[in-house]
């Protein structure tokens, strides 16, 4: 595993981290989660050098945090960085321009869920506490700033971050001016290249870490989806891959397969594209089993994609705007 500096927090984190949504299960998540399989995958990732784990209270309503807490407790001699997220109080993903801070992240809610996460993780301190949605119109509001400062001052949280809404990478730049934001988690992949327009330069300038999420576009960039793919009732992907999205996504993935270098898989290409950018501190693919862990972590340290291939991949940019189904 190759390691990168996590912005001004100075941590050395694996350039491929672990996104834990898919292994948590529960309402509104991904079906088919199995704790035994998930636990084996987590432990294999540690063996291979992964040390950054991103979860959220909403992933299994605290269950994912408990899985991570058990992992950390079982490897006391290994430094693992724990990152989690506070859910919006109104349980609406994403927020929108009309969302009010008092309905989404009132101070008492931030404090309550910080303590819930501490308890679930079984930790005295959370390495990185993030807000799970964001509106930059809230940036200068002391009502979120004060509890964040208090959590840091009390030693309960080391770093604070914001997880940016889907397809809105600039919707955090103002908050970064407050000096409270240590990291930004943003969707960045071969299709979603918009973070390069403004956000990444701002993060580099302010030494703010970047956590790149959804590297496979919720599965599209694994190359395994077809127009006939379906998911069980209750699986989040069934609500995301509505027919208009599934058809377009599959077509774009098939076009990408035409430019794959010999011996390179589509998931490998997707991860190496992300790791080419110097602003990225870590990328967090979802990994549901040991096979996923070995293939994804095995990408770390491979040579950067060529300028020519990067130029070709630039042509596969797909600019989208939030919709009723994009969540």
XYZ file of C-alpha atoms in Angstrom:
327
model
C 0.000 0.000 0.000
C 1.190 3.501 -0.863
C 0.376 6.263 1.598
C -0.543 9.907 1.187
C -0.642 12.861 3.547
C -4.170 13.630 4.726
C -4.072 17.384 4.340
C -3.169 19.578 7.298
C -4.096 16.826 9.747
C -0.838 15.260 8.653
C -1.969 11.628 8.828
C -0.388 9.119 6.499
C -3.329 7.223 5.030
C -3.526 4.475 2.468
C -4.288 5.910 -0.936
C -7.010 3.259 -1.193
C -9.267 3.358 1.843
C -12.405 1.453 2.732
C -15.947 2.703 2.096
C -18.225 0.805 4.475
C -21.744 1.524 3.233
C -22.134 -1.707 1.289
C -21.260 -4.055 4.146
C -23.617 -2.530 6.716
C -26.971 -3.686 5.354
C -30.167 -2.360 6.877
C -33.013 -0.262 5.568
C -32.059 2.050 2.724
C -28.730 0.318 2.123
C -27.391 -2.459 -0.061
C -29.026 -5.859 0.319
C -27.044 -9.040 0.789
C -24.752 -7.805 3.541
C -23.276 -10.549 5.703
C -21.350 -9.668 8.859
C -19.088 -12.703 8.641
C -18.129 -11.921 5.051
C -17.799 -8.222 5.797
C -15.644 -8.789 8.855
C -13.297 -11.032 6.876
C -13.005 -8.332 4.216
C -12.207 -5.659 6.801
C -9.503 -7.797 8.392
C -7.967 -8.635 5.041
C -7.812 -4.948 4.214
C -5.831 -4.267 7.391
C -3.449 -7.095 6.520
C -2.858 -5.467 3.142
C -2.146 -2.045 4.650
C -5.497 -0.241 4.531
C -5.742 2.215 7.421
C -8.566 4.623 6.512
C -12.154 3.498 7.061
C -15.156 5.637 6.193
C -18.545 4.888 7.673
C -21.647 6.765 8.835
C -24.251 6.349 11.524
C -26.934 5.882 8.881
C -25.136 2.816 7.454
C -27.176 0.222 9.276
C -28.286 2.761 11.895
C -25.034 2.455 13.789
C -24.229 -1.125 12.782
C -21.393 -0.176 10.444
C -19.792 1.867 13.221
C -19.993 -1.150 15.502
C -18.281 -3.330 12.884
C -15.496 -0.782 12.589
C -15.202 -0.420 16.342
C -14.696 -4.168 16.740
C -12.034 -4.139 14.046
C -10.099 -1.314 15.707
C -10.321 -3.003 19.109
C -8.974 -6.272 17.715
C -5.809 -4.720 16.238
C -4.616 -2.457 19.066
C -1.093 -2.171 17.702
C -2.222 -0.923 14.295
C -3.143 2.718 13.669
C -6.484 2.786 11.899
C -8.140 6.101 11.051
C -11.883 6.140 11.747
C -14.139 8.491 9.796
C -17.887 8.697 10.263
C -20.767 11.032 9.423
C -23.643 12.691 11.260
C -26.988 12.136 9.493
C -29.233 15.114 8.719
C -31.856 15.444 11.440
C -34.645 15.570 8.858
C -33.251 12.427 7.173
C -33.295 14.053 3.747
C -30.481 13.231 1.298
C -29.332 15.417 -0.308
C -30.153 18.775 1.210
C -31.336 21.509 -1.152
C -31.300 25.271 -1.431
C -34.417 25.544 0.734
C -33.044 23.361 3.551
C -32.668 25.179 6.852
C -29.738 24.537 9.148
C -32.009 24.290 12.180
C -33.859 21.402 10.517
C -30.757 19.569 9.348
C -27.866 20.150 11.765
C -28.968 21.977 14.915
C -26.254 22.098 17.569
C -27.871 19.575 19.895
C -28.228 17.099 17.020
C -24.542 17.406 16.134
C -23.551 16.768 19.745
C -26.009 13.897 20.149
C -24.782 12.007 17.110
C -21.136 12.668 17.835
C -21.670 10.859 21.139
C -23.709 8.112 19.460
C -20.813 7.512 17.074
C -18.263 7.526 19.870
C -20.306 4.885 21.648
C -20.824 2.792 18.520
C -17.151 2.904 17.620
C -16.139 2.238 21.204
C -13.660 5.081 20.986
C -12.735 8.042 23.161
C -12.076 10.125 20.063
C -13.316 10.141 16.470
C -10.526 10.774 14.002
C -12.750 12.425 11.391
C -16.325 13.525 12.017
C -18.218 14.665 8.916
C -21.590 16.176 8.125
C -23.446 13.920 5.704
C -25.059 16.676 3.603
C -24.254 20.329 3.134
C -25.476 23.726 1.938
C -22.803 26.376 1.579
C -25.300 29.077 2.523
C -24.807 27.785 6.090
C -21.063 28.401 6.033
C -20.967 31.498 8.248
C -23.636 30.301 10.686
C -22.251 29.900 14.209
C -24.892 27.302 15.046
C -22.863 24.526 13.416
C -19.464 26.088 14.030
C -19.838 26.238 17.811
C -20.508 22.512 18.383
C -17.696 21.582 15.985
C -15.264 23.778 17.938
C -16.529 22.326 21.210
C -16.019 18.733 20.043
C -12.470 19.554 18.988
C -11.711 21.499 22.171
C -12.986 18.609 24.280
C -10.715 16.190 22.452
C -13.650 14.132 21.198
C -12.938 14.831 17.528
C -9.576 15.346 15.865
C -10.634 16.355 12.364
C -13.846 17.737 10.907
C -15.085 17.255 7.371
C -18.011 17.778 5.053
C -19.440 15.180 2.686
C -20.628 17.102 -0.361
C -23.965 16.432 -2.041
C -23.954 14.397 -5.236
C -22.909 16.410 -8.306
C -22.390 19.634 -6.333
C -18.617 19.786 -5.735
C -18.459 23.578 -5.397
C -21.120 23.536 -2.667
C -18.483 23.584 0.094
C -15.907 26.154 -1.010
C -17.313 28.876 1.230
C -17.292 26.587 4.267
C -13.627 25.895 3.617
C -12.951 29.580 4.303
C -14.019 29.168 7.947
C -10.874 27.273 8.867
C -12.920 24.511 10.499
C -13.000 22.118 7.552
C -10.110 19.640 7.492
C -11.427 17.398 4.731
C -13.969 17.267 1.935
C -15.573 14.045 0.769
C -16.762 14.312 -2.816
C -17.893 12.107 -5.683
C -15.026 11.920 -8.166
C -14.600 9.357 -10.925
C -14.134 9.062 -14.685
C -17.658 10.327 -15.268
C -17.779 12.883 -12.443
C -14.767 15.075 -13.158
C -16.295 18.383 -12.004
C -14.303 18.510 -8.709
C -11.283 19.339 -10.872
C -12.889 22.617 -11.996
C -12.688 24.501 -8.702
C -12.759 22.325 -5.609
C -9.449 20.498 -5.950
C -7.395 23.653 -6.463
C -9.043 25.207 -3.410
C -8.269 22.114 -1.335
C -4.640 22.098 -2.427
C -4.310 25.791 -1.635
C -5.743 25.364 1.879
C -4.148 21.967 2.553
C -7.559 20.341 2.988
C -7.736 16.589 2.467
C -9.897 15.080 -0.273
C -11.746 11.801 0.204
C -12.892 10.581 -3.218
C -16.061 8.535 -2.933
C -18.193 6.560 -5.425
C -15.195 5.659 -7.617
C -17.281 3.120 -9.528
C -20.375 5.334 -9.980
C -22.418 3.081 -7.654
C -21.389 0.049 -9.717
C -21.491 1.335 -13.286
C -17.706 1.487 -13.541
C -17.280 -2.108 -12.461
C -18.502 -2.959 -15.948
C -20.871 -5.614 -14.645
C -24.221 -3.865 -15.067
C -26.529 -4.427 -18.020
C -29.808 -2.794 -19.009
C -31.537 -5.835 -17.523
C -29.835 -5.671 -14.108
C -32.293 -5.587 -11.204
C -31.982 -5.410 -7.429
C -34.122 -6.807 -4.608
C -36.846 -4.715 -3.037
C -35.390 -2.373 -0.469
C -31.963 -2.166 -2.107
C -30.903 1.463 -2.523
C -29.537 0.800 -6.009
C -33.021 -0.003 -7.282
C -34.059 3.571 -6.527
C -30.895 5.065 -8.026
C -30.695 3.068 -11.230
C -34.103 4.031 -12.549
C -34.482 3.069 -16.234
C -33.287 6.412 -17.598
C -30.143 6.272 -15.455
C -29.387 2.578 -15.902
C -29.602 2.686 -19.685
C -27.381 5.745 -19.997
C -24.899 4.438 -17.423
C -24.492 1.056 -19.112
C -23.965 2.707 -22.497
C -21.205 4.919 -21.118
C -19.511 2.015 -19.355
C -19.539 0.005 -22.558
C -17.909 2.920 -24.386
C -15.153 3.018 -21.785
C -14.395 -0.649 -22.293
C -13.307 0.239 -25.814
C -10.325 2.252 -24.483
C -9.118 -0.195 -21.840
C -5.382 -0.905 -22.108
C -4.478 -4.590 -22.438
C -4.622 -6.389 -19.103
C -6.386 -3.535 -17.284
C -9.878 -4.013 -15.872
C -12.474 -1.265 -15.786
C -12.433 -1.044 -11.955
C -8.638 -0.756 -12.013
C -8.823 1.988 -14.616
C -11.412 3.812 -12.520
C -9.231 3.802 -9.414
C -6.033 4.738 -11.244
C -7.796 7.683 -12.880
C -8.722 9.031 -9.436
C -5.291 8.427 -7.920
C -3.643 10.360 -10.711
C -4.868 13.646 -9.202
C -2.546 15.106 -6.517
C -5.425 16.615 -4.528
C -6.827 13.164 -3.691
C -5.747 11.935 -0.262
C -7.587 8.627 -0.450
C -10.255 6.912 -2.530
C -12.840 4.781 -0.726
C -14.343 2.045 -2.888
C -17.038 -0.049 -1.313
C -15.735 -3.571 -0.704
C -18.125 -6.302 0.313
C -15.839 -9.344 0.337
C -12.216 -10.416 0.406
C -12.037 -10.572 -3.381
C -13.042 -6.931 -3.673
C -10.443 -5.970 -1.080
C -7.595 -7.769 -2.809
C -8.373 -6.408 -6.263
C -8.994 -2.812 -5.186
C -6.122 -2.484 -2.737
C -3.893 -4.165 -5.294
C -4.217 -1.067 -7.499
C -2.201 0.990 -5.022
C 1.299 1.781 -6.213
C 0.747 0.992 -9.870
C 2.229 3.410 -12.342
C 0.214 6.542 -13.129
C -1.967 6.455 -16.213
C -0.284 8.015 -19.241
C -1.053 11.549 -20.341
C -2.498 10.168 -23.567
C -4.888 7.834 -21.765
C -5.891 10.568 -19.331
C -6.710 12.817 -22.281
C -8.918 10.091 -23.702
C -10.681 9.610 -20.373
C -11.350 13.333 -20.176
C -13.672 12.803 -23.123
C -15.844 10.510 -21.015
C -16.787 13.255 -18.560
C -20.503 13.200 -17.799
C -21.864 16.324 -16.156
C -25.107 15.694 -14.315
C -27.346 17.692 -12.009
C -29.194 16.434 -8.916
C -32.532 14.826 -9.657
C -35.335 13.216 -7.667
C -33.607 9.836 -7.984
C -29.947 10.843 -7.585
C -30.197 11.222 -3.770
